[in-house]
Coordinates of C-alpha atoms in Angstrom, one line a residue:
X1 CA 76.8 32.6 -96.0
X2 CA 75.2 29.7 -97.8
X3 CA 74.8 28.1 -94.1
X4 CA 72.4 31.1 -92.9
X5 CA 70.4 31.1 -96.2
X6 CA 69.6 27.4 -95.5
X7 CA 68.5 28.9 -92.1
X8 CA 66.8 31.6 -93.0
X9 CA 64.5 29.6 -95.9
X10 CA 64.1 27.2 -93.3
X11 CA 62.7 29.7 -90.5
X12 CA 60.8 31.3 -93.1
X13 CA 58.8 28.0 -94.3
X14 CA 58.1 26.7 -90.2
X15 CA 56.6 30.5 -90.2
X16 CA 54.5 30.2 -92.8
X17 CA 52.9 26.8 -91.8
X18 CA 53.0 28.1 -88.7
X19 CA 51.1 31.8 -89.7
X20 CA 48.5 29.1 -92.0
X21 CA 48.1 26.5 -88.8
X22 CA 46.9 29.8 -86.7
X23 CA 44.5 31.5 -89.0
X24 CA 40.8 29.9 -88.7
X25 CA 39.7 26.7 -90.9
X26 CA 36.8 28.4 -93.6
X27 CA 34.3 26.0 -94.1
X28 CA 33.4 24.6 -97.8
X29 CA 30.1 26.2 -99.3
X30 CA 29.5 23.5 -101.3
X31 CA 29.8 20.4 -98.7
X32 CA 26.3 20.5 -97.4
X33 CA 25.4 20.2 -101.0
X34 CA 27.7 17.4 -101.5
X35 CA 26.1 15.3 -98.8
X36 CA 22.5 15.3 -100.4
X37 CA 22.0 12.0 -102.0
X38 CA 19.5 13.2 -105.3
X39 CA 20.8 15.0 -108.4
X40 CA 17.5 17.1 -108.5
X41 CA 18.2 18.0 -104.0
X42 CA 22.3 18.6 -105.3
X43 CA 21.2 21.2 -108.3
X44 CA 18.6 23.3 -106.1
X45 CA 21.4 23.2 -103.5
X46 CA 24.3 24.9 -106.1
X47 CA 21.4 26.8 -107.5
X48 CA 21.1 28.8 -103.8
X49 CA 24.4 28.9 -103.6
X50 CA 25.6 30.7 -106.8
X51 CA 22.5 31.6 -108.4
X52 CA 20.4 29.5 -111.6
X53 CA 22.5 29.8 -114.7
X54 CA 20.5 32.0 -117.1
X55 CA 18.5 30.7 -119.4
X56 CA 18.2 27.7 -117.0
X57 CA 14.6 26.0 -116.8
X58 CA 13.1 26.6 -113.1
X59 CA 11.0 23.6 -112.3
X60 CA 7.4 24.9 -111.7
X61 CA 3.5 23.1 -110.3
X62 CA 1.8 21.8 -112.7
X63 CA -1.1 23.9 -113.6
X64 CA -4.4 21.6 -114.3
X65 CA -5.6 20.9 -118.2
X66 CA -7.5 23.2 -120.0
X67 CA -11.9 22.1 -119.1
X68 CA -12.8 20.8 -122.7
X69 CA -16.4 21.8 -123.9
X70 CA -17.5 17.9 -123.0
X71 CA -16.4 18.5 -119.2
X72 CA -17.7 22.0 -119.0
X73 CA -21.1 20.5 -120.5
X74 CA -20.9 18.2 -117.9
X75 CA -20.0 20.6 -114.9
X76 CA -23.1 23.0 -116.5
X77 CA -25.6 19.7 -116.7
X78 CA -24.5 18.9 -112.6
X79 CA -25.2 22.2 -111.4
X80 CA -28.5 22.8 -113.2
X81 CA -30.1 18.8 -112.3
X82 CA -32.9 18.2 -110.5
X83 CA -32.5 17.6 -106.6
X84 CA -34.8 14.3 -107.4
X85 CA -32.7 13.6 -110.5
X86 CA -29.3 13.8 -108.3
X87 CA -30.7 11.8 -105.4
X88 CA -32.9 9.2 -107.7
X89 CA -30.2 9.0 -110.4
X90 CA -33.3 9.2 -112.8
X91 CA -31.8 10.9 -115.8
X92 CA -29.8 8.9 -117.9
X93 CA -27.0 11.8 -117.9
X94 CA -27.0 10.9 -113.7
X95 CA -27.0 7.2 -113.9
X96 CA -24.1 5.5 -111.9
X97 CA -24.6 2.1 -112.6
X98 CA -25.5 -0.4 -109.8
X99 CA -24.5 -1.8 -105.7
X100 CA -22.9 2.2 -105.2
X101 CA -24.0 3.4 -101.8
X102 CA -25.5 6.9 -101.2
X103 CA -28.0 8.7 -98.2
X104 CA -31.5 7.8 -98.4
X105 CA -32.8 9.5 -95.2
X106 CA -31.1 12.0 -93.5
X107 CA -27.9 11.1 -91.5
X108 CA -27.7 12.6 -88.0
X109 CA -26.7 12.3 -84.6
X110 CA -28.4 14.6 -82.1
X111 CA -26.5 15.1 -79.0
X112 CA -29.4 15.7 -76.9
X113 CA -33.4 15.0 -77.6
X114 CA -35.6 16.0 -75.1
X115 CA -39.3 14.9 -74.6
X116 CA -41.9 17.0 -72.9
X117 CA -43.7 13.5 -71.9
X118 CA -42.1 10.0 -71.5
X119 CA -43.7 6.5 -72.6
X120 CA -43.0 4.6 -69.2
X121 CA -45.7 2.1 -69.4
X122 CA -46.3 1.4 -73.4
X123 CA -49.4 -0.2 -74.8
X124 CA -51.0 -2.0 -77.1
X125 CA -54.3 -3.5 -77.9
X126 CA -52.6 -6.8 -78.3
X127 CA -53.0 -9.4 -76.1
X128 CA -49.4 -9.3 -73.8
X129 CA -48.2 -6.2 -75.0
X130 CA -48.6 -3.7 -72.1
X131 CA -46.0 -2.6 -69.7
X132 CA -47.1 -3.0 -66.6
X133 CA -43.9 -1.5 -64.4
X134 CA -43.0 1.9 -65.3
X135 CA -40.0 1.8 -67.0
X136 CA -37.5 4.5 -65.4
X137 CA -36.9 7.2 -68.4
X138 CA -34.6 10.6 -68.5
X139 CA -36.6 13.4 -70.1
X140 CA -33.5 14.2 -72.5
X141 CA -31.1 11.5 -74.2
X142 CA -29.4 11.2 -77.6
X143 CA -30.9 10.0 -81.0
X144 CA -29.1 9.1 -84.1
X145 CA -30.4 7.9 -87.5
X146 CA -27.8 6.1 -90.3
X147 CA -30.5 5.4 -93.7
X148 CA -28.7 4.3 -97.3
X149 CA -29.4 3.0 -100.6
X150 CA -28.3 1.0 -103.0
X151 CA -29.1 0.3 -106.4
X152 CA -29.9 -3.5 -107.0
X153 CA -30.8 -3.6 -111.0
X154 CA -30.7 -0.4 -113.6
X155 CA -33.0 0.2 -116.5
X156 CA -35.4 -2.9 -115.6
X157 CA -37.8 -1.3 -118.0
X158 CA -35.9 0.8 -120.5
X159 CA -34.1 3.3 -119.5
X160 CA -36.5 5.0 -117.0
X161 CA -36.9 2.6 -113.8
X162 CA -34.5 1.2 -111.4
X163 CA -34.4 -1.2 -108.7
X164 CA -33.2 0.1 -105.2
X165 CA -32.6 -1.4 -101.5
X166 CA -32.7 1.3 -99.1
X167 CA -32.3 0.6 -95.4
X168 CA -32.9 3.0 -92.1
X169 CA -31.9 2.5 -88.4
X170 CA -32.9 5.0 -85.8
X171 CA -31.8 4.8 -82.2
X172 CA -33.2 6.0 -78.8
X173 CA -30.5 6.1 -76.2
X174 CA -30.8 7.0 -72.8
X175 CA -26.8 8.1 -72.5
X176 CA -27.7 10.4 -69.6
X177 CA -29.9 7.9 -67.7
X178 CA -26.6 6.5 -65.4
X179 CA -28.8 4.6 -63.2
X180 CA -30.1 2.6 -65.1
X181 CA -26.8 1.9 -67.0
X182 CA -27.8 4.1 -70.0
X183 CA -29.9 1.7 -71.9
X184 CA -30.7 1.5 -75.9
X185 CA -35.0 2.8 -75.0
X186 CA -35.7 2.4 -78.6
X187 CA -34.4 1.2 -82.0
X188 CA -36.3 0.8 -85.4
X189 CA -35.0 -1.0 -88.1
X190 CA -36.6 -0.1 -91.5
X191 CA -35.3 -2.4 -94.7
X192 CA -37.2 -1.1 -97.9
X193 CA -37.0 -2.6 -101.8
X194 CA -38.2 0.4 -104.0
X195 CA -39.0 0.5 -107.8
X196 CA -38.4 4.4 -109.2
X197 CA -40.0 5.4 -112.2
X198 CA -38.7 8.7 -113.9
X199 CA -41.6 11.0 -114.6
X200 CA -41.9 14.1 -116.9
X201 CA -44.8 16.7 -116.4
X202 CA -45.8 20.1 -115.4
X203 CA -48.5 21.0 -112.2
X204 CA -48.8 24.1 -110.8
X205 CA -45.0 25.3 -112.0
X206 CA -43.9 22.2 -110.7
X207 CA -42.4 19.0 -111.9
X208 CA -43.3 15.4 -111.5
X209 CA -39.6 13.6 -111.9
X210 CA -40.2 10.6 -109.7
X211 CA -42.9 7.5 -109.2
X212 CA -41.9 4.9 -106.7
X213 CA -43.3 1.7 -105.1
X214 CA -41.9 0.0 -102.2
X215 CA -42.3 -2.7 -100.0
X216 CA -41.9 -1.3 -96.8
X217 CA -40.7 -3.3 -93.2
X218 CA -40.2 -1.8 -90.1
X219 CA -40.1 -3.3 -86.3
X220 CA -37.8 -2.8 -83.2
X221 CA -36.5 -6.1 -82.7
X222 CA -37.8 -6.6 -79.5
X223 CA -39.5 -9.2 -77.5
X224 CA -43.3 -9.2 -76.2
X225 CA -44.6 -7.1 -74.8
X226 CA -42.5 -4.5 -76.2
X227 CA -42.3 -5.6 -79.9
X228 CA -43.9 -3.6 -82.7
X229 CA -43.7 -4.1 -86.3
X230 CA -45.5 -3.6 -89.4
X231 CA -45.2 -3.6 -93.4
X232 CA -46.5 -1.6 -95.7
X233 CA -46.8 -0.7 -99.3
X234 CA -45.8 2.5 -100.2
X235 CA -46.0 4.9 -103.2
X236 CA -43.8 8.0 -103.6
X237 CA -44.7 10.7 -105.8
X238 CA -42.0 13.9 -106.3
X239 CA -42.2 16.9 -107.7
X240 CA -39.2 19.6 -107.3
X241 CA -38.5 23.1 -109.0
X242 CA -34.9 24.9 -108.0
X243 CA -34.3 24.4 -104.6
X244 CA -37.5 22.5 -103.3
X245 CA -38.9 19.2 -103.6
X246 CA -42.4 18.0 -102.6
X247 CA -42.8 14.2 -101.6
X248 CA -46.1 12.8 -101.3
X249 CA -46.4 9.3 -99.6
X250 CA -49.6 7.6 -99.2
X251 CA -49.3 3.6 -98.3
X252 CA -51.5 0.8 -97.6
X253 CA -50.4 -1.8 -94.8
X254 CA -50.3 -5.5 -95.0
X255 CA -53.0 -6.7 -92.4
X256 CA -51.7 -9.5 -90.5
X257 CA -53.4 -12.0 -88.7
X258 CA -54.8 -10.1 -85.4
X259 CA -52.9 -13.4 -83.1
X260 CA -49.6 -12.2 -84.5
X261 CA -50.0 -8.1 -84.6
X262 CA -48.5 -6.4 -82.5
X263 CA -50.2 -2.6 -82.7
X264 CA -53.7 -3.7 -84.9
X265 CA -54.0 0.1 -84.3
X266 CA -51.4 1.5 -85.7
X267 CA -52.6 3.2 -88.9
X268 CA -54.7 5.5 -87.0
X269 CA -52.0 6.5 -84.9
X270 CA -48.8 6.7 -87.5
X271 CA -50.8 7.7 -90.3
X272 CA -52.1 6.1 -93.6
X273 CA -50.1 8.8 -95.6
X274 CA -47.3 11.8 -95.9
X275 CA -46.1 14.8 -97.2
X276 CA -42.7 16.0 -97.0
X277 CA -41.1 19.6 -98.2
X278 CA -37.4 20.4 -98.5
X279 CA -36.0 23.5 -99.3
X280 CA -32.2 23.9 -100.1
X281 CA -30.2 26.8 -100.5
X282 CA -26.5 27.8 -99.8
X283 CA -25.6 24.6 -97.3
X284 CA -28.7 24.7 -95.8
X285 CA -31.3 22.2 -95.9
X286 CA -35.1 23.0 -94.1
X287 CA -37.6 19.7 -94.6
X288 CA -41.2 19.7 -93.0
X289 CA -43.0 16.3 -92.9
X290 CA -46.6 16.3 -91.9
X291 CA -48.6 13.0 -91.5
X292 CA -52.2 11.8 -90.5
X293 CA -54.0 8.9 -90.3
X294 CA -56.8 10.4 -92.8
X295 CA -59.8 9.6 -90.6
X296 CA -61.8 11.3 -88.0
X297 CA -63.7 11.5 -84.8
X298 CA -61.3 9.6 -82.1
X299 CA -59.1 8.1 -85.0
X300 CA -57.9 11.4 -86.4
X301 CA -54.1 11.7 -85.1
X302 CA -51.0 12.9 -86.9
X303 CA -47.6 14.4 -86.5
X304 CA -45.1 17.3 -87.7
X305 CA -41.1 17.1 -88.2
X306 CA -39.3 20.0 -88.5
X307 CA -35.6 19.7 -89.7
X308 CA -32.9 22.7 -90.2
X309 CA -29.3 21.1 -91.2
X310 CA -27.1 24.0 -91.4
X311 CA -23.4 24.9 -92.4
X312 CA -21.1 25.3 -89.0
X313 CA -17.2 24.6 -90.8
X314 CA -16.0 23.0 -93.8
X315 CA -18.1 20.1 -94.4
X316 CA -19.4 19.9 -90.9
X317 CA -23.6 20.9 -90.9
X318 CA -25.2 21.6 -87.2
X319 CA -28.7 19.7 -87.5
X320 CA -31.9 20.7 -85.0
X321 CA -35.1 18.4 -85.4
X322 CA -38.5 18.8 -84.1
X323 CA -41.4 16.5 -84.0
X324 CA -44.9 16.9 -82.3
X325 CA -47.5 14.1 -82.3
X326 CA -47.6 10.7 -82.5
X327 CA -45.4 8.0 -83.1
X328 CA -41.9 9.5 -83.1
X329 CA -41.1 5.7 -83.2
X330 CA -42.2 2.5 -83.1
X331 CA -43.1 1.8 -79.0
X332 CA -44.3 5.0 -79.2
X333 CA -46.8 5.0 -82.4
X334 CA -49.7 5.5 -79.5
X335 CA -48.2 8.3 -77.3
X336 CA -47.9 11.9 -78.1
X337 CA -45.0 14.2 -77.0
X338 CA -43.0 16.8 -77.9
X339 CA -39.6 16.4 -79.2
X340 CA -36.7 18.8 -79.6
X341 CA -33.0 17.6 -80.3
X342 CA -29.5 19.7 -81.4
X343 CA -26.7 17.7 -82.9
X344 CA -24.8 17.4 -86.5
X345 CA -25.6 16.4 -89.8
X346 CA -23.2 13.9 -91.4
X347 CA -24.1 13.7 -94.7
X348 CA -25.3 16.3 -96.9
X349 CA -28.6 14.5 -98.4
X350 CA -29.8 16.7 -101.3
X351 CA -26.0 16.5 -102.8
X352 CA -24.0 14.7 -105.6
X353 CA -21.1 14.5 -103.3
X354 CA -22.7 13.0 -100.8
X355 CA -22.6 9.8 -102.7
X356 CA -20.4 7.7 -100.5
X357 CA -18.6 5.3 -102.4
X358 CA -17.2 4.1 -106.0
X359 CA -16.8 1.3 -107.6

């Protein structure tokens, strides 16, 4: 009897591994938890698993400080400035300090320019300075401009002048002209030093915020009998009111002697004087330059630029330019043409963030 109870016990136990053995392995909940290596990636784990223990605290973003009344001053001073105080930095509320880069000109790249007449054979009264073989030209090719300032030396008489460097490269390139390996036709190289005055009066509902002077060079960097250059003293006077901005720029050139100019001629032809007008509203940004060399009879010439930047997505602005008259550059200061070009804006000019780097 005690023999088959031994058995029985003994059957009953190989059963019961055996009964355990067959019955599916259940996987452990809390495993994939144990394998993460962070306490803060373990707790969120057991925190899916069996639910935040109340009264637990439930990590949330950050929300940003409260504006103080200084900030809010400030973010009420940026949106009502002057588009002259912005760009100039004239106030002393706008002042940066100095050697930070931001847009001068306007910043473009136009994907295709087209010219109702091409300057195959330019000319010059200079001795030497006429092409002779047609140069072989494509009607349409691609035209960028990269222009930026800098400011050399703050308050350099009290707090209401400043000392810039401003520089502008514009570039005629015949991308679509394949056989004659897409050549560079034109590019001007313009390196100014400006002193800006801040100004404070009324005309006409406008504002005067802005005297300048500059010294003024600009050539192409090319040999006879292609080479132009010429210098110039220029004076900018702005006025603005919301949204616009008038710039009037009359200059006188530095004569050279006539042995070493190359286009003697050139004042009656690019002008003695500007104006330009910009109007900016919601992303957009409209400019109309008109210029004239201020004399008549067969010296009376002049030009108009037309310029739409607009919003397309995000920061990207679509940019169309138009310019009829003379000298849309520098080999071309004696031949008139039409010029229309489609392409993007890079930089937003009249714009605080456009300012494009910090000390």
């Amino acid at each position: 009897m005690r023999r088959s109870s031994r058995v029985v016990i003994a059957l009953s136990a190989v059963f019961a591994c055996a009964v355990q053995a067959a019955e599916p392995t259940q996987p452990d909940p809390t495993a994939e938890c144990r394998a993460l290596h962070t306490d803060k990636e373990r707790l969120a784990c057991y925190d899916r698993l069996f639910g935040a223990p109340e009264g637990a605290l439930v990590e949330q973003t950050p929300s940003p400080p409260p504006r103080t009344p200084a900030v809010e001053q400030a973010i009420e001073a940026e949106k009502s400035a002057s588009l002259l105080d912005q760009r100039w930095e004239l106030s002393p509320e706008q002042k940066q300090g100095t050697f930070r880069v931001s847009p001068h000109e306007p910043v473009y790249i136009l994907a295709a320019s087209y010219a109702s007449s091409r300057n195959t054979t330019p000319t010059s009264p200079s001795e030497g300075h006429s092409v002779l073989t047609p140069i072989q030209l494509k009607h349409t090719e691609v035209k960028f401009q990269l222009s930026l300032k800098s400011k050399l030396w703050e308050d350099v008489i009290g707090d209401f002048s400043d000392l810039w460097f401003g520089y502008t490269q514009s570039s005629r390139w015949q991308l679509y002209n394949a056989s004659e390996s897409r050549p560079f036709r034109e590019t001007d190289y313009q390196p100014e030093l400006m002193l800006a005055f801040r100004t404070n009066y009324s005309l006409l509902g406008w504002t005067g915020r802005l005297a300048t002077i500059n010294f003024t060079h600009e050539s192409n960097g090319r040999a006879i009998p292609l080479s132009r250059s010429w210098n110039r003293i220029v004076t900018q006077i702005g006025f603005d009111r919301p949204g616009w901005t008038v710039m009037l720029r009359p200059w006188w050139r530095v004569h050279e002697a006539r042995s070493s100019d190359d286009n003697p001629d050139i004042e009656d032809f690019m002008g003695r004087g500007e104006v330009m007008v910009t109007r900016t509203w919601e992303g957009h940004e409209i400019s109309a330059m008109f210029r004239h060399s201020l004399r008549g009879g067969d010296r009376s010439h002049g030009a108009v630029e037309l310029n739409w930047a607009f919003p397309i997505h995000g920061e990207l602005k679509g940019y169309v330019q138009y310019f009829n008259g003379y000298g849309e550059s520098l080999i071309d200061y004696n031949h008139s043409a039409s010029y229309f070009g489609i392409g993007v804006s890079l930089i937003e000019w009249y714009s605080q963030s456009a300012r494009l780097w910090d000390r």
